[in-house]
Amino acid sequence: MKDRTTILPQLGGDIFVTDGGIETTLIFDYGIDLPLFAAFPLLGTEDGRAALERYYRSHADVATAHGRGFIFESATWRASPDWAHKLGFNERELAEFNRQSISLMDALRRDFPGPESVLSGCVGPRGDGYDPGEIMTVAEAEAYHGFQIEAFAGTNADLVTAITITNTPEAIGIVRAARKWNMPVVISFTLETDGRLPTSQTLGSAIKEVDDRTGGGPAYFMLNCAHPDHFRETLQNGGAWRNRICGIRANASRLSHAELDEAETLDDGDPVETGRDYAELLEFMPHLVVFGGCCGTDHRHIEQVCMATRSA
């Protein structure tokens, strides 16, 4: 089993970048149908793997060109039991998809010498990424997400990143499952246009609750699937808890989650503006070290972020 006792490279002080909105890029830019917004089935076909490789290379090339470390995030946001069942896969097949996702990235990163790269196993919410729906207990979340985390634990993944998490019991369960399998874990909350979680809990109280109930278990926290306009004021007015946030994966669009759900075309915003937004966040949160994108973003946005933060 991989030794994961050393500090994560992205916490060493230098800025790392990661990818953008993988599902929106595959659907709108690559013209690939993703039932239930699930990218992991692409790992099962030659054409699908080629598309994923093309996607990762487009982002890793940007990181290399700008001398940034790169975090490879696996295409497994939907690769958990409930979603797999809806897509017709059994647990054996699902575990293999999760392992293959890390193997594909592990092979790719050998082509990118220079700044260090990191492999992250992506965990998504059990329910909808915008709506908490029926909230699990902590124990239920630990058992549910433990399946996927166990699969990652047997690979060369460096950590687990739980993305678009809508509520604290699920976040706490994920942290406890990761601890059971000795995996460093990052929790990335999604926020509404008012800067609160979809449960209406404030960001500060959510971070404090997760830390208090896990003994500071997450390596750090992130925010994703919201535009900087939706959370900038929350961060500016935040207390000591905001120092636990080390990464941002913002949307290109200012639309609300409800509006994004109804959108039939891609709102990819303005990549230059995305870069400026991240540079502004870095001015009052200089401890931010991981920058990526979410819905509507692609390698162009990541390049602008690299350019706008080049002096950091």
Tab-separated table of C-alpha atoms in Angstrom:
chain	number	residue	atom	x	y	z
A	1	MET	CA	0.000	0.000	0.000
A	2	LYS	CA	1.239	3.512	-0.816
A	3	ASP	CA	2.999	5.416	1.966
A	4	ARG	CA	0.855	8.492	2.660
A	5	THR	CA	2.614	9.738	5.781
A	6	THR	CA	4.430	12.643	4.108
A	7	ILE	CA	2.956	16.125	3.798
A	8	LEU	CA	0.869	16.773	0.709
A	9	PRO	CA	3.022	18.707	-1.808
A	10	GLN	CA	0.310	21.329	-2.351
A	11	LEU	CA	0.626	22.333	1.298
A	12	GLY	CA	4.277	23.220	0.853
A	13	GLY	CA	3.495	26.856	-0.004
A	14	ASP	CA	3.679	26.889	-3.813
A	15	ILE	CA	0.518	27.256	-5.879
A	16	PHE	CA	-0.806	24.135	-7.576
A	17	VAL	CA	-3.485	24.100	-10.244
A	18	THR	CA	-5.950	21.403	-11.130
A	19	ASP	CA	-8.462	20.896	-13.911
A	20	GLY	CA	-11.693	22.694	-14.755
A	21	GLY	CA	-15.226	21.406	-15.154
A	22	ILE	CA	-14.634	17.939	-16.524
A	23	GLU	CA	-18.280	17.007	-17.087
A	24	THR	CA	-19.264	20.266	-18.786
A	25	THR	CA	-16.158	20.127	-20.984
A	26	LEU	CA	-16.820	16.535	-22.048
A	27	ILE	CA	-20.478	17.260	-22.800
A	28	PHE	CA	-20.364	20.700	-24.413
A	29	ASP	CA	-16.852	20.851	-25.900
A	30	TYR	CA	-16.169	17.205	-26.726
A	31	GLY	CA	-19.754	16.322	-27.644
A	32	ILE	CA	-19.843	13.250	-25.382
A	33	ASP	CA	-23.109	12.094	-23.827
A	34	LEU	CA	-22.763	11.578	-20.070
A	35	PRO	CA	-25.907	9.934	-18.636
A	36	LEU	CA	-26.516	11.171	-15.080
A	37	PHE	CA	-23.515	13.495	-15.528
A	38	ALA	CA	-21.217	10.510	-14.940
A	39	ALA	CA	-17.778	10.530	-16.577
A	40	PHE	CA	-16.399	7.340	-15.049
A	41	PRO	CA	-17.981	4.940	-17.609
A	42	LEU	CA	-15.630	6.455	-20.206
A	43	LEU	CA	-12.859	4.470	-18.539
A	44	GLY	CA	-14.433	1.328	-19.948
A	45	THR	CA	-13.865	2.100	-23.632
A	46	GLU	CA	-10.837	2.961	-25.742
A	47	ASP	CA	-12.478	6.108	-27.103
A	48	GLY	CA	-13.559	7.145	-23.635
A	49	ARG	CA	-10.076	6.752	-22.180
A	50	ALA	CA	-8.652	8.719	-25.104
A	51	ALA	CA	-11.071	11.568	-24.380
A	52	LEU	CA	-10.078	11.605	-20.715
A	53	GLU	CA	-6.391	11.590	-21.614
A	54	ARG	CA	-6.930	14.492	-24.003
A	55	TYR	CA	-8.761	16.384	-21.255
A	56	TYR	CA	-6.078	15.851	-18.615
A	57	ARG	CA	-3.251	16.679	-21.000
A	58	SER	CA	-4.864	19.996	-21.987
A	59	HIS	CA	-4.761	21.089	-18.338
A	60	ALA	CA	-1.448	19.522	-17.315
A	61	ASP	CA	0.211	21.196	-20.314
A	62	VAL	CA	-0.914	24.569	-18.942
A	63	ALA	CA	0.485	23.789	-15.496
A	64	THR	CA	3.801	22.691	-16.985
A	65	ALA	CA	4.072	25.762	-19.203
A	66	HIS	CA	3.618	28.033	-16.174
A	67	GLY	CA	5.792	26.042	-13.800
A	68	ARG	CA	2.919	25.068	-11.516
A	69	GLY	CA	2.404	21.780	-9.762
A	70	PHE	CA	-0.648	19.903	-11.020
A	71	ILE	CA	-3.324	17.921	-9.199
A	72	PHE	CA	-4.849	15.178	-11.319
A	73	GLU	CA	-8.474	14.778	-10.138
A	74	SER	CA	-10.086	11.463	-11.096
A	75	ALA	CA	-13.211	11.284	-13.251
A	76	THR	CA	-15.140	9.569	-10.453
A	77	TRP	CA	-17.467	12.223	-9.052
A	78	ARG	CA	-20.395	9.883	-9.786
A	79	ALA	CA	-18.516	6.612	-9.164
A	80	SER	CA	-20.314	5.606	-5.969
A	81	PRO	CA	-22.808	2.751	-5.424
A	82	ASP	CA	-26.162	4.527	-5.882
A	83	TRP	CA	-25.145	6.226	-9.118
A	84	ALA	CA	-23.438	3.110	-10.451
A	85	HIS	CA	-26.571	1.063	-9.814
A	86	LYS	CA	-28.660	3.574	-11.784
A	87	LEU	CA	-26.178	3.236	-14.647
A	88	GLY	CA	-26.295	-0.562	-14.585
A	89	PHE	CA	-22.919	-1.353	-12.969
A	90	ASN	CA	-22.359	-3.744	-10.079
A	91	GLU	CA	-20.001	-3.160	-7.149
A	92	ARG	CA	-17.174	-5.216	-8.620
A	93	GLU	CA	-17.267	-3.173	-11.820
A	94	LEU	CA	-17.529	0.046	-9.836
A	95	ALA	CA	-14.481	-0.720	-7.708
A	96	GLU	CA	-12.517	-1.442	-10.868
A	97	PHE	CA	-13.587	1.857	-12.461
A	98	ASN	CA	-12.292	3.722	-9.407
A	99	ARG	CA	-8.975	1.888	-9.524
A	100	GLN	CA	-8.652	2.443	-13.284
A	101	SER	CA	-9.234	6.163	-12.841
A	102	ILE	CA	-6.084	6.423	-10.723
A	103	SER	CA	-4.075	4.130	-13.022
A	104	LEU	CA	-4.892	6.318	-16.033
A	105	MET	CA	-3.731	9.484	-14.256
A	106	ASP	CA	-0.675	7.756	-12.827
A	107	ALA	CA	0.438	6.789	-16.334
A	108	LEU	CA	-0.181	10.306	-17.650
A	109	ARG	CA	1.777	12.128	-14.996
A	110	ARG	CA	4.960	10.378	-16.048
A	111	ASP	CA	4.798	12.494	-19.211
A	112	PHE	CA	4.954	15.710	-17.183
A	113	PRO	CA	8.379	16.229	-15.621
A	114	GLY	CA	9.092	19.476	-13.838
A	115	PRO	CA	6.858	20.647	-10.972
A	116	GLU	CA	5.377	17.943	-8.809
A	117	SER	CA	2.032	16.311	-9.614
A	118	VAL	CA	-0.510	14.792	-7.248
A	119	LEU	CA	-3.151	12.092	-7.780
A	120	SER	CA	-6.514	12.736	-6.149
A	121	GLY	CA	-9.413	10.293	-5.977
A	122	CYS	CA	-12.589	12.303	-6.485
A	123	VAL	CA	-15.610	11.527	-4.304
A	124	GLY	CA	-18.961	13.149	-5.054
A	125	PRO	CA	-22.141	13.494	-3.008
A	126	ARG	CA	-24.512	10.566	-2.670
A	127	GLY	CA	-27.351	12.755	-3.889
A	128	ASP	CA	-27.577	15.760	-6.161
A	129	GLY	CA	-24.646	18.149	-6.120
A	130	TYR	CA	-26.965	21.132	-5.768
A	131	ASP	CA	-29.635	19.790	-3.416
A	132	PRO	CA	-28.864	17.944	-0.149
A	133	GLY	CA	-32.168	16.060	-0.389
A	134	GLU	CA	-32.491	13.416	2.323
A	135	ILE	CA	-29.440	13.916	4.495
A	136	MET	CA	-27.644	10.803	5.714
A	137	THR	CA	-26.428	10.291	9.243
A	138	VAL	CA	-22.684	10.441	9.763
A	139	ALA	CA	-22.566	6.656	10.124
A	140	GLU	CA	-24.528	6.152	6.910
A	141	ALA	CA	-22.217	8.521	5.037
A	142	GLU	CA	-19.125	6.766	6.394
A	143	ALA	CA	-20.415	3.387	5.229
A	144	TYR	CA	-21.612	4.634	1.846
A	145	HIS	CA	-18.465	6.528	0.847
A	146	GLY	CA	-16.164	3.970	2.421
A	147	PHE	CA	-16.669	1.722	-0.608
A	148	GLN	CA	-15.117	4.204	-3.005
A	149	ILE	CA	-12.416	5.339	-0.603
A	150	GLU	CA	-11.376	1.726	0.016
A	151	ALA	CA	-10.887	1.310	-3.744
A	152	PHE	CA	-8.652	4.392	-3.862
A	153	ALA	CA	-6.663	3.215	-0.846
A	154	GLY	CA	-5.341	0.257	-2.833
A	155	THR	CA	-3.940	2.480	-5.590
A	156	ASN	CA	-1.263	5.167	-5.983
A	157	ALA	CA	-3.744	7.928	-5.116
A	158	ASP	CA	-2.172	10.532	-2.850
A	159	LEU	CA	-5.424	11.737	-1.317
A	160	VAL	CA	-9.202	11.804	-1.599
A	161	THR	CA	-11.053	15.005	-2.500
A	162	ALA	CA	-14.780	15.160	-1.794
A	163	ILE	CA	-16.247	17.678	-4.217
A	164	THR	CA	-19.596	19.527	-4.238
A	165	ILE	CA	-20.522	18.454	-0.715
A	166	THR	CA	-23.789	20.031	0.409
A	167	ASN	CA	-24.046	19.172	4.109
A	168	THR	CA	-21.918	18.517	7.170
A	169	PRO	CA	-23.028	14.973	8.193
A	170	GLU	CA	-21.943	13.688	4.777
A	171	ALA	CA	-18.650	15.582	5.033
A	172	ILE	CA	-17.959	14.169	8.498
A	173	GLY	CA	-18.754	10.635	7.325
A	174	ILE	CA	-16.350	11.008	4.391
A	175	VAL	CA	-13.574	12.212	6.688
A	176	ARG	CA	-14.109	9.262	9.029
A	177	ALA	CA	-14.095	6.798	6.128
A	178	ALA	CA	-10.883	8.319	4.798
A	179	ARG	CA	-9.282	8.055	8.223
A	180	LYS	CA	-10.254	4.374	8.414
A	181	TRP	CA	-8.361	3.751	5.167
A	182	ASN	CA	-5.451	6.056	6.028
A	183	MET	CA	-6.204	8.437	3.171
A	184	PRO	CA	-5.598	12.210	3.458
A	185	VAL	CA	-8.893	13.919	2.653
A	186	VAL	CA	-10.045	17.314	1.413
A	187	ILE	CA	-13.633	18.519	1.796
A	188	SER	CA	-14.927	20.925	-0.849
A	189	PHE	CA	-18.280	22.508	-0.035
A	190	THR	CA	-20.624	23.925	-2.649
A	191	LEU	CA	-22.344	27.224	-1.895
A	192	GLU	CA	-25.483	29.011	-3.001
A	193	THR	CA	-25.566	32.604	-4.257
A	194	ASP	CA	-25.801	33.821	-0.632
A	195	GLY	CA	-22.503	32.178	0.318
A	196	ARG	CA	-24.201	29.504	2.438
A	197	LEU	CA	-24.373	25.747	1.991
A	198	PRO	CA	-27.540	24.420	0.283
A	199	THR	CA	-28.760	23.486	3.779
A	200	SER	CA	-28.589	27.235	4.646
A	201	GLN	CA	-25.777	26.584	7.130
A	202	THR	CA	-23.102	29.257	7.113
A	203	LEU	CA	-19.743	28.285	5.674
A	204	GLY	CA	-17.889	29.156	8.853
A	205	SER	CA	-20.094	27.029	11.081
A	206	ALA	CA	-19.892	24.116	8.618
A	207	ILE	CA	-16.091	24.135	8.610
A	208	LYS	CA	-15.987	24.433	12.396
A	209	GLU	CA	-18.466	21.563	12.815
A	210	VAL	CA	-16.500	19.230	10.559
A	211	ASP	CA	-13.225	20.103	12.290
A	212	ASP	CA	-14.717	19.769	15.774
A	213	ARG	CA	-16.293	16.381	15.081
A	214	THR	CA	-13.253	14.898	13.312
A	215	GLY	CA	-10.420	16.380	15.337
A	216	GLY	CA	-9.404	18.612	12.437
A	217	GLY	CA	-9.523	15.623	10.110
A	218	PRO	CA	-9.484	17.272	6.669
A	219	ALA	CA	-6.075	18.209	5.322
A	220	TYR	CA	-7.827	21.395	4.212
A	221	PHE	CA	-11.136	22.627	2.828
A	222	MET	CA	-12.063	23.910	-0.620
A	223	LEU	CA	-15.012	25.652	-2.273
A	224	ASN	CA	-16.448	24.646	-5.630
A	225	CYS	CA	-19.405	24.985	-7.981
A	226	ALA	CA	-20.125	28.626	-7.177
A	227	HIS	CA	-18.982	31.877	-8.776
A	228	PRO	CA	-16.559	34.051	-6.756
A	229	ASP	CA	-19.283	36.715	-6.586
A	230	HIS	CA	-21.330	34.247	-4.528
A	231	PHE	CA	-18.762	33.803	-1.757
A	232	ARG	CA	-16.302	36.704	-1.961
A	233	GLU	CA	-18.034	38.729	0.756
A	234	THR	CA	-18.398	35.652	2.971
A	235	LEU	CA	-14.650	35.103	2.817
A	236	GLN	CA	-13.795	38.779	3.263
A	237	ASN	CA	-15.865	38.909	6.440
A	238	GLY	CA	-14.782	35.488	7.692
A	239	GLY	CA	-13.027	34.619	10.913
A	240	ALA	CA	-10.158	32.276	11.658
A	241	TRP	CA	-12.055	29.420	9.958
A	242	ARG	CA	-11.273	30.823	6.536
A	243	ASN	CA	-7.605	29.883	7.048
A	244	ARG	CA	-8.722	26.250	6.677
A	245	ILE	CA	-9.751	26.966	3.063
A	246	CYS	CA	-6.765	26.309	0.813
A	247	GLY	CA	-8.393	25.797	-2.589
A	248	ILE	CA	-11.010	27.196	-4.956
A	249	ARG	CA	-12.730	25.556	-7.929
A	250	ALA	CA	-15.193	28.244	-9.004
A	251	ASN	CA	-17.840	28.226	-11.717
A	252	ALA	CA	-17.395	30.374	-14.797
A	253	SER	CA	-21.075	31.307	-14.613
A	254	ARG	CA	-22.840	33.588	-12.156
A	255	LEU	CA	-26.045	31.568	-12.555
A	256	SER	CA	-27.592	29.952	-9.496
A	257	HIS	CA	-27.663	26.176	-9.176
A	258	ALA	CA	-31.333	26.173	-10.115
A	259	GLU	CA	-30.598	28.187	-13.255
A	260	LEU	CA	-27.666	25.948	-14.177
A	261	ASP	CA	-29.932	22.905	-13.870
A	262	GLU	CA	-32.250	24.393	-16.501
A	263	ALA	CA	-29.522	25.664	-18.845
A	264	GLU	CA	-29.322	24.012	-22.261
A	265	THR	CA	-26.203	25.861	-23.390
A	266	LEU	CA	-22.851	26.267	-21.704
A	267	ASP	CA	-22.080	29.507	-19.910
A	268	ASP	CA	-18.285	29.571	-19.952
A	269	GLY	CA	-18.042	33.123	-18.659
A	270	ASP	CA	-14.837	35.049	-19.345
A	271	PRO	CA	-11.525	33.244	-18.700
A	272	VAL	CA	-9.694	36.552	-18.200
A	273	GLU	CA	-12.236	37.589	-15.591
A	274	THR	CA	-11.792	34.224	-13.865
A	275	GLY	CA	-8.079	34.915	-13.574
A	276	ARG	CA	-8.735	38.365	-12.108
A	277	ASP	CA	-11.230	36.933	-9.617
A	278	TYR	CA	-8.707	34.396	-8.366
A	279	ALA	CA	-5.969	37.015	-8.079
A	280	GLU	CA	-8.322	39.157	-5.999
A	281	LEU	CA	-9.129	36.238	-3.704
A	282	LEU	CA	-5.417	35.589	-3.275
A	283	GLU	CA	-4.850	39.188	-2.154
A	284	PHE	CA	-6.866	38.737	1.036
A	285	MET	CA	-6.379	34.975	1.361
A	286	PRO	CA	-2.665	34.518	0.640
A	287	HIS	CA	-2.735	30.968	2.032
A	288	LEU	CA	-4.728	29.711	-0.988
A	289	VAL	CA	-2.582	27.140	-2.797
A	290	VAL	CA	-4.928	25.142	-5.054
A	291	PHE	CA	-6.757	26.721	-7.987
A	292	GLY	CA	-9.028	24.935	-10.434
A	293	GLY	CA	-12.428	25.294	-12.005
A	294	CYS	CA	-15.897	23.825	-11.982
A	295	CYS	CA	-18.935	24.168	-14.259
A	296	GLY	CA	-18.176	25.952	-17.517
A	297	THR	CA	-14.418	26.196	-17.026
A	298	ASP	CA	-11.696	24.511	-19.061
A	299	HIS	CA	-7.951	24.791	-19.711
A	300	ARG	CA	-8.364	28.382	-20.939
A	301	HIS	CA	-9.600	29.485	-17.528
A	302	ILE	CA	-6.791	27.632	-15.776
A	303	GLU	CA	-4.236	29.339	-18.012
A	304	GLN	CA	-5.631	32.759	-17.116
A	305	VAL	CA	-5.495	31.837	-13.435
A	306	CYS	CA	-1.832	30.879	-13.854
A	307	MET	CA	-1.107	34.186	-15.565
A	308	ALA	CA	-3.022	36.297	-13.036
A	309	THR	CA	-1.300	34.653	-10.067
A	310	ARG	CA	2.180	34.351	-11.587
A	311	SER	CA	3.745	36.630	-8.959
A	312	ALA	CA	2.498	34.471	-6.082
